[in-house]
PDB file of C-alpha atoms in Angstrom:
ATOM      1  CA  UNK A 969      18.481  14.172  12.644  1.00 48.00           C
ATOM      2  CA  UNK A 970      18.191  15.289   8.819  1.00 46.00           C
ATOM      3  CA  UNK A 971      19.394  12.095   7.545  1.00 51.00           C
ATOM      4  CA  UNK A 972      17.820   9.620   9.652  1.00 50.00           C
ATOM      5  CA  UNK A 973      14.368  11.222   8.820  1.00 50.00           C
ATOM      6  CA  UNK A 974      15.814  10.836   5.063  1.00 46.00           C
ATOM      7  CA  UNK A 975      17.084   6.841   5.942  1.00 46.00           C
ATOM      8  CA  UNK A 976      13.702   6.278   7.487  1.00 45.00           C
ATOM      9  CA  UNK A 977      11.723   7.566   4.838  1.00 48.00           C
ATOM     10  CA  UNK A 978      13.830   5.864   2.154  1.00 48.00           C
ATOM     11  CA  UNK A 979      14.217   2.769   3.848  1.00 48.00           C
ATOM     12  CA  UNK A 980      10.068   2.725   3.844  1.00 49.00           C
ATOM     13  CA  UNK A 981       9.758   3.436   0.242  1.00 50.00           C
ATOM     14  CA  UNK A 982      12.262   1.425  -0.689  1.00 48.00           C
ATOM     15  CA  UNK A 983      10.523  -1.608   1.091  1.00 50.00           C
ATOM     16  CA  UNK A 984       7.195  -0.971  -0.091  1.00 50.00           C
ATOM     17  CA  UNK A 985       8.382  -1.016  -3.369  1.00 50.00           C
ATOM     18  CA  UNK A 986       9.675  -4.657  -3.112  1.00 49.00           C
ATOM     19  CA  UNK A 987       6.608  -5.846  -1.604  1.00 49.00           C
ATOM     20  CA  UNK A 988       4.034  -4.130  -3.874  1.00 49.00           C
ATOM     21  CA  UNK A 989       4.859  -5.673  -7.566  1.00 54.00           C
ATOM     22  CA  UNK A 990       4.669  -9.008  -6.552  1.00 51.00           C
ATOM     23  CA  UNK A 991       1.422  -8.612  -5.395  1.00 55.00           C
ATOM     24  CA  UNK A 992      -0.366  -5.678  -7.641  1.00 58.00           C
ATOM     25  CA  UNK A 993      -1.389  -8.121  -9.927  1.00 69.00           C
ATOM     26  CA  UNK A 994      -3.630  -9.542  -6.751  1.00 85.00           C
ATOM     27  CA  UNK A 995      -5.313  -6.025  -6.024  1.00 92.00           C
ATOM     28  CA  UNK A 996      -7.392  -3.463  -7.053  1.00 95.00           C
ATOM     29  CA  UNK A 997      -6.487  -0.331  -8.454  1.00 94.00           C
ATOM     30  CA  UNK A 998      -7.573   1.727  -5.228  1.00 96.00           C
ATOM     31  CA  UNK A 999      -5.799  -1.031  -3.147  1.00 97.00           C
ATOM     32  CA  UNK A1000      -2.814  -0.312  -4.963  1.00 95.00           C
ATOM     33  CA  UNK A1001      -2.644   3.592  -4.708  1.00 93.00           C
ATOM     34  CA  UNK A1002      -3.281   3.174  -1.059  1.00 96.00           C
ATOM     35  CA  UNK A1003      -0.470   1.014  -0.608  1.00 95.00           C
ATOM     36  CA  UNK A1004       1.939   3.046  -2.725  1.00 90.00           C
ATOM     37  CA  UNK A1005       0.676   6.683  -1.729  1.00 89.00           C
ATOM     38  CA  UNK A1006      -1.270   6.110   1.794  1.00 93.00           C
ATOM     39  CA  UNK A1007       0.374   3.666   3.960  1.00 94.00           C
ATOM     40  CA  UNK A1008       3.595   5.445   4.833  1.00 93.00           C
ATOM     41  CA  UNK A1009       1.291   7.859   7.090  1.00 91.00           C
ATOM     42  CA  UNK A1010      -1.977   6.268   7.609  1.00 94.00           C
ATOM     43  CA  UNK A1011      -0.705   2.741   7.938  1.00 96.00           C
ATOM     44  CA  UNK A1012      -1.413  -0.605   6.465  1.00 96.00           C
ATOM     45  CA  UNK A1013      -4.970  -0.536   8.810  1.00 96.00           C
ATOM     46  CA  UNK A1014      -5.822   3.379   7.720  1.00 96.00           C
ATOM     47  CA  UNK A1015      -5.873   4.001  11.294  1.00 96.00           C
ATOM     48  CA  UNK A1016      -2.688   6.758  11.674  1.00 93.00           C
ATOM     49  CA  UNK A1017      -0.113   4.717  12.560  1.00 93.00           C
ATOM     50  CA  UNK A1018       2.266   5.019   9.486  1.00 94.00           C
ATOM     51  CA  UNK A1019       6.225   3.834   9.952  1.00 94.00           C
ATOM     52  CA  UNK A1020       6.711   8.159   9.440  1.00 91.00           C
ATOM     53  CA  UNK A1021       3.910   9.792  11.590  1.00 90.00           C
ATOM     54  CA  UNK A1022       6.665  10.611  14.223  1.00 90.00           C
ATOM     55  CA  UNK A1023       8.170  13.426  11.365  1.00 89.00           C
ATOM     56  CA  UNK A1024       4.448  14.848  10.709  1.00 88.00           C
ATOM     57  CA  UNK A1025       3.364  18.112  11.832  1.00 85.00           C
ATOM     58  CA  UNK A1026      -0.224  16.749  12.364  1.00 86.00           C
ATOM     59  CA  UNK A1027      -1.411  13.126  13.103  1.00 88.00           C
ATOM     60  CA  UNK A1028      -2.842  11.481  10.079  1.00 90.00           C
ATOM     61  CA  UNK A1029      -6.823  10.952  10.655  1.00 91.00           C
ATOM     62  CA  UNK A1030      -7.947   7.279  11.041  1.00 95.00           C
ATOM     63  CA  UNK A1031      -9.321   6.803   7.641  1.00 96.00           C
ATOM     64  CA  UNK A1032     -11.365   3.904   9.203  1.00 98.00           C
ATOM     65  CA  UNK A1033     -13.761   6.278  10.543  1.00 97.00           C
ATOM     66  CA  UNK A1034     -14.784   8.762   7.969  1.00 97.00           C
ATOM     67  CA  UNK A1035     -18.005   7.780   7.661  1.00 97.00           C
ATOM     68  CA  UNK A1036     -18.467   7.084  10.957  1.00 97.00           C
ATOM     69  CA  UNK A1037     -17.297  10.530  11.862  1.00 96.00           C
ATOM     70  CA  UNK A1038     -19.403  11.875   8.885  1.00 96.00           C
ATOM     71  CA  UNK A1039     -23.038  10.968  10.253  1.00 96.00           C
ATOM     72  CA  UNK A1040     -22.894   7.295   8.794  1.00 96.00           C
ATOM     73  CA  UNK A1041     -22.582   8.738   4.949  1.00 97.00           C
ATOM     74  CA  UNK A1042     -19.418   8.326   3.433  1.00 97.00           C
ATOM     75  CA  UNK A1043     -18.771  12.286   1.794  1.00 97.00           C
ATOM     76  CA  UNK A1044     -17.082  11.159  -2.062  1.00 96.00           C
ATOM     77  CA  UNK A1045     -17.140  14.501  -3.012  1.00 95.00           C
ATOM     78  CA  UNK A1046     -15.200  16.207   0.336  1.00 93.00           C
ATOM     79  CA  UNK A1047     -12.596  12.962  -0.393  1.00 93.00           C
ATOM     80  CA  UNK A1048     -12.542  13.596  -4.116  1.00 92.00           C
ATOM     81  CA  UNK A1049     -11.506  17.397  -3.090  1.00 90.00           C
ATOM     82  CA  UNK A1050      -9.163  16.692  -0.430  1.00 88.00           C
ATOM     83  CA  UNK A1051      -7.111  13.820  -2.257  1.00 88.00           C
ATOM     84  CA  UNK A1052      -6.962  15.647  -5.316  1.00 86.00           C
ATOM     85  CA  UNK A1053      -5.775  18.755  -3.859  1.00 82.00           C
ATOM     86  CA  UNK A1054      -8.570  21.451  -4.386  1.00 79.00           C
ATOM     87  CA  UNK A1055      -9.954  21.667  -0.660  1.00 71.00           C
ATOM     88  CA  UNK A1056      -7.925  23.243   1.973  1.00 64.00           C
ATOM     89  CA  UNK A1057      -7.387  21.087   4.535  1.00 60.00           C
ATOM     90  CA  UNK A1058      -6.810  23.320   7.490  1.00 55.00           C
ATOM     91  CA  UNK A1059      -4.879  26.858   8.452  1.00 43.00           C
ATOM     92  CA  UNK A1060      -1.671  24.716  10.136  1.00 43.00           C
ATOM     93  CA  UNK A1061      -1.000  23.714   6.767  1.00 51.00           C
ATOM     94  CA  UNK A1062      -0.813  20.285   5.553  1.00 59.00           C
ATOM     95  CA  UNK A1063       0.889  17.251   5.406  1.00 65.00           C
ATOM     96  CA  UNK A1064      -0.951  15.295   2.764  1.00 72.00           C
ATOM     97  CA  UNK A1065       0.788  15.796  -0.231  1.00 72.00           C
ATOM     98  CA  UNK A1066      -1.546  17.118  -3.367  1.00 69.00           C
ATOM     99  CA  UNK A1067      -2.139  13.621  -5.277  1.00 74.00           C
ATOM    100  CA  UNK A1068      -3.768  15.080  -7.913  1.00 75.00           C
ATOM    101  CA  UNK A1069      -0.416  17.265  -9.061  1.00 78.00           C
ATOM    102  CA  UNK A1070       1.559  13.652  -8.305  1.00 79.00           C
ATOM    103  CA  UNK A1071      -0.879  11.900 -10.518  1.00 80.00           C
ATOM    104  CA  UNK A1072      -0.780  15.138 -13.269  1.00 78.00           C
ATOM    105  CA  UNK A1073       2.601  14.626 -13.226  1.00 79.00           C
ATOM    106  CA  UNK A1074       3.064  11.026 -13.455  1.00 73.00           C
ATOM    107  CA  UNK A1075       0.367  11.318 -16.443  1.00 68.00           C
ATOM    108  CA  UNK A1076       2.866  13.837 -18.605  1.00 67.00           C
ATOM    109  CA  UNK A1077       6.085  12.176 -17.381  1.00 65.00           C
ATOM    110  CA  UNK A1078       7.250  10.225 -20.847  1.00 66.00           C
ATOM    111  CA  UNK A1079       8.106  13.085 -23.375  1.00 65.00           C
ATOM    112  CA  UNK A1080       7.078   9.967 -26.368  1.00 68.00           C
ATOM    113  CA  UNK A1081       3.335  10.237 -24.703  1.00 66.00           C
ATOM    114  CA  UNK A1082       1.099  12.940 -25.920  1.00 69.00           C
ATOM    115  CA  UNK A1083      -1.680  13.512 -22.825  1.00 71.00           C
ATOM    116  CA  UNK A1084      -3.871  15.636 -23.970  1.00 80.00           C
ATOM    117  CA  UNK A1085      -5.605  18.219 -20.744  1.00 81.00           C
ATOM    118  CA  UNK A1086      -8.373  15.586 -21.237  1.00 83.00           C
ATOM    119  CA  UNK A1087      -6.757  12.421 -20.765  1.00 83.00           C
ATOM    120  CA  UNK A1088      -4.651  13.873 -17.960  1.00 84.00           C
ATOM    121  CA  UNK A1089      -7.640  14.956 -16.339  1.00 86.00           C
ATOM    122  CA  UNK A1090      -9.471  11.258 -16.668  1.00 88.00           C
ATOM    123  CA  UNK A1091      -6.286   9.801 -15.475  1.00 85.00           C
ATOM    124  CA  UNK A1092      -6.169  11.816 -12.461  1.00 87.00           C
ATOM    125  CA  UNK A1093     -10.058  11.299 -11.871  1.00 91.00           C
ATOM    126  CA  UNK A1094      -9.415   7.239 -12.046  1.00 92.00           C
ATOM    127  CA  UNK A1095      -6.703   7.355  -9.679  1.00 91.00           C
ATOM    128  CA  UNK A1096      -8.429   9.482  -7.018  1.00 93.00           C
ATOM    129  CA  UNK A1097     -11.768   7.788  -7.401  1.00 95.00           C
ATOM    130  CA  UNK A1098     -10.296   4.028  -7.150  1.00 96.00           C
ATOM    131  CA  UNK A1099      -8.662   5.334  -4.034  1.00 96.00           C
ATOM    132  CA  UNK A1100     -11.944   6.402  -2.471  1.00 97.00           C
ATOM    133  CA  UNK A1101     -13.946   3.353  -3.533  1.00 97.00           C
ATOM    134  CA  UNK A1102     -10.997   1.564  -1.716  1.00 98.00           C
ATOM    135  CA  UNK A1103     -11.315   3.810   1.330  1.00 97.00           C
ATOM    136  CA  UNK A1104     -14.741   2.891   1.441  1.00 97.00           C
ATOM    137  CA  UNK A1105     -14.181  -0.715   1.950  1.00 97.00           C
ATOM    138  CA  UNK A1106     -12.097   0.524   4.979  1.00 97.00           C
ATOM    139  CA  UNK A1107     -15.027   1.781   7.357  1.00 97.00           C
ATOM    140  CA  UNK A1108     -15.841   0.413  10.546  1.00 94.00           C
ATOM    141  CA  UNK A1109     -19.310   0.578  12.054  1.00 78.00           C
TER     142      UNK A1109
END
């Protein structure tokens, strides 16, 4: 079973890695981040039907209904906290990775780069806000 899960996840990631670079020049940073980081669970259209959902403890939320489920207001600050990882998202654990940690690691991955702590936080903030901006374009009435 573990080999099957690994194969599905690896296949998904490899498939996406070939599809994204070719079109990356034609998309916003937020869309790129969504396709790179979110599609696997939330699905291409954001409705929570990604290819790895069968292996998750909790079903991913429908990202197209964030604003609707929040009284018509798009909750930028709350989303920032969830994506960045500073907000606890439930007592039953979370399947969603802490993207803030991933972005911090990516910013410091090249030993030749000397990202200052402030530059690293700017990098994280830019990526998270770009993703949130893209999520705002996915909202349904």
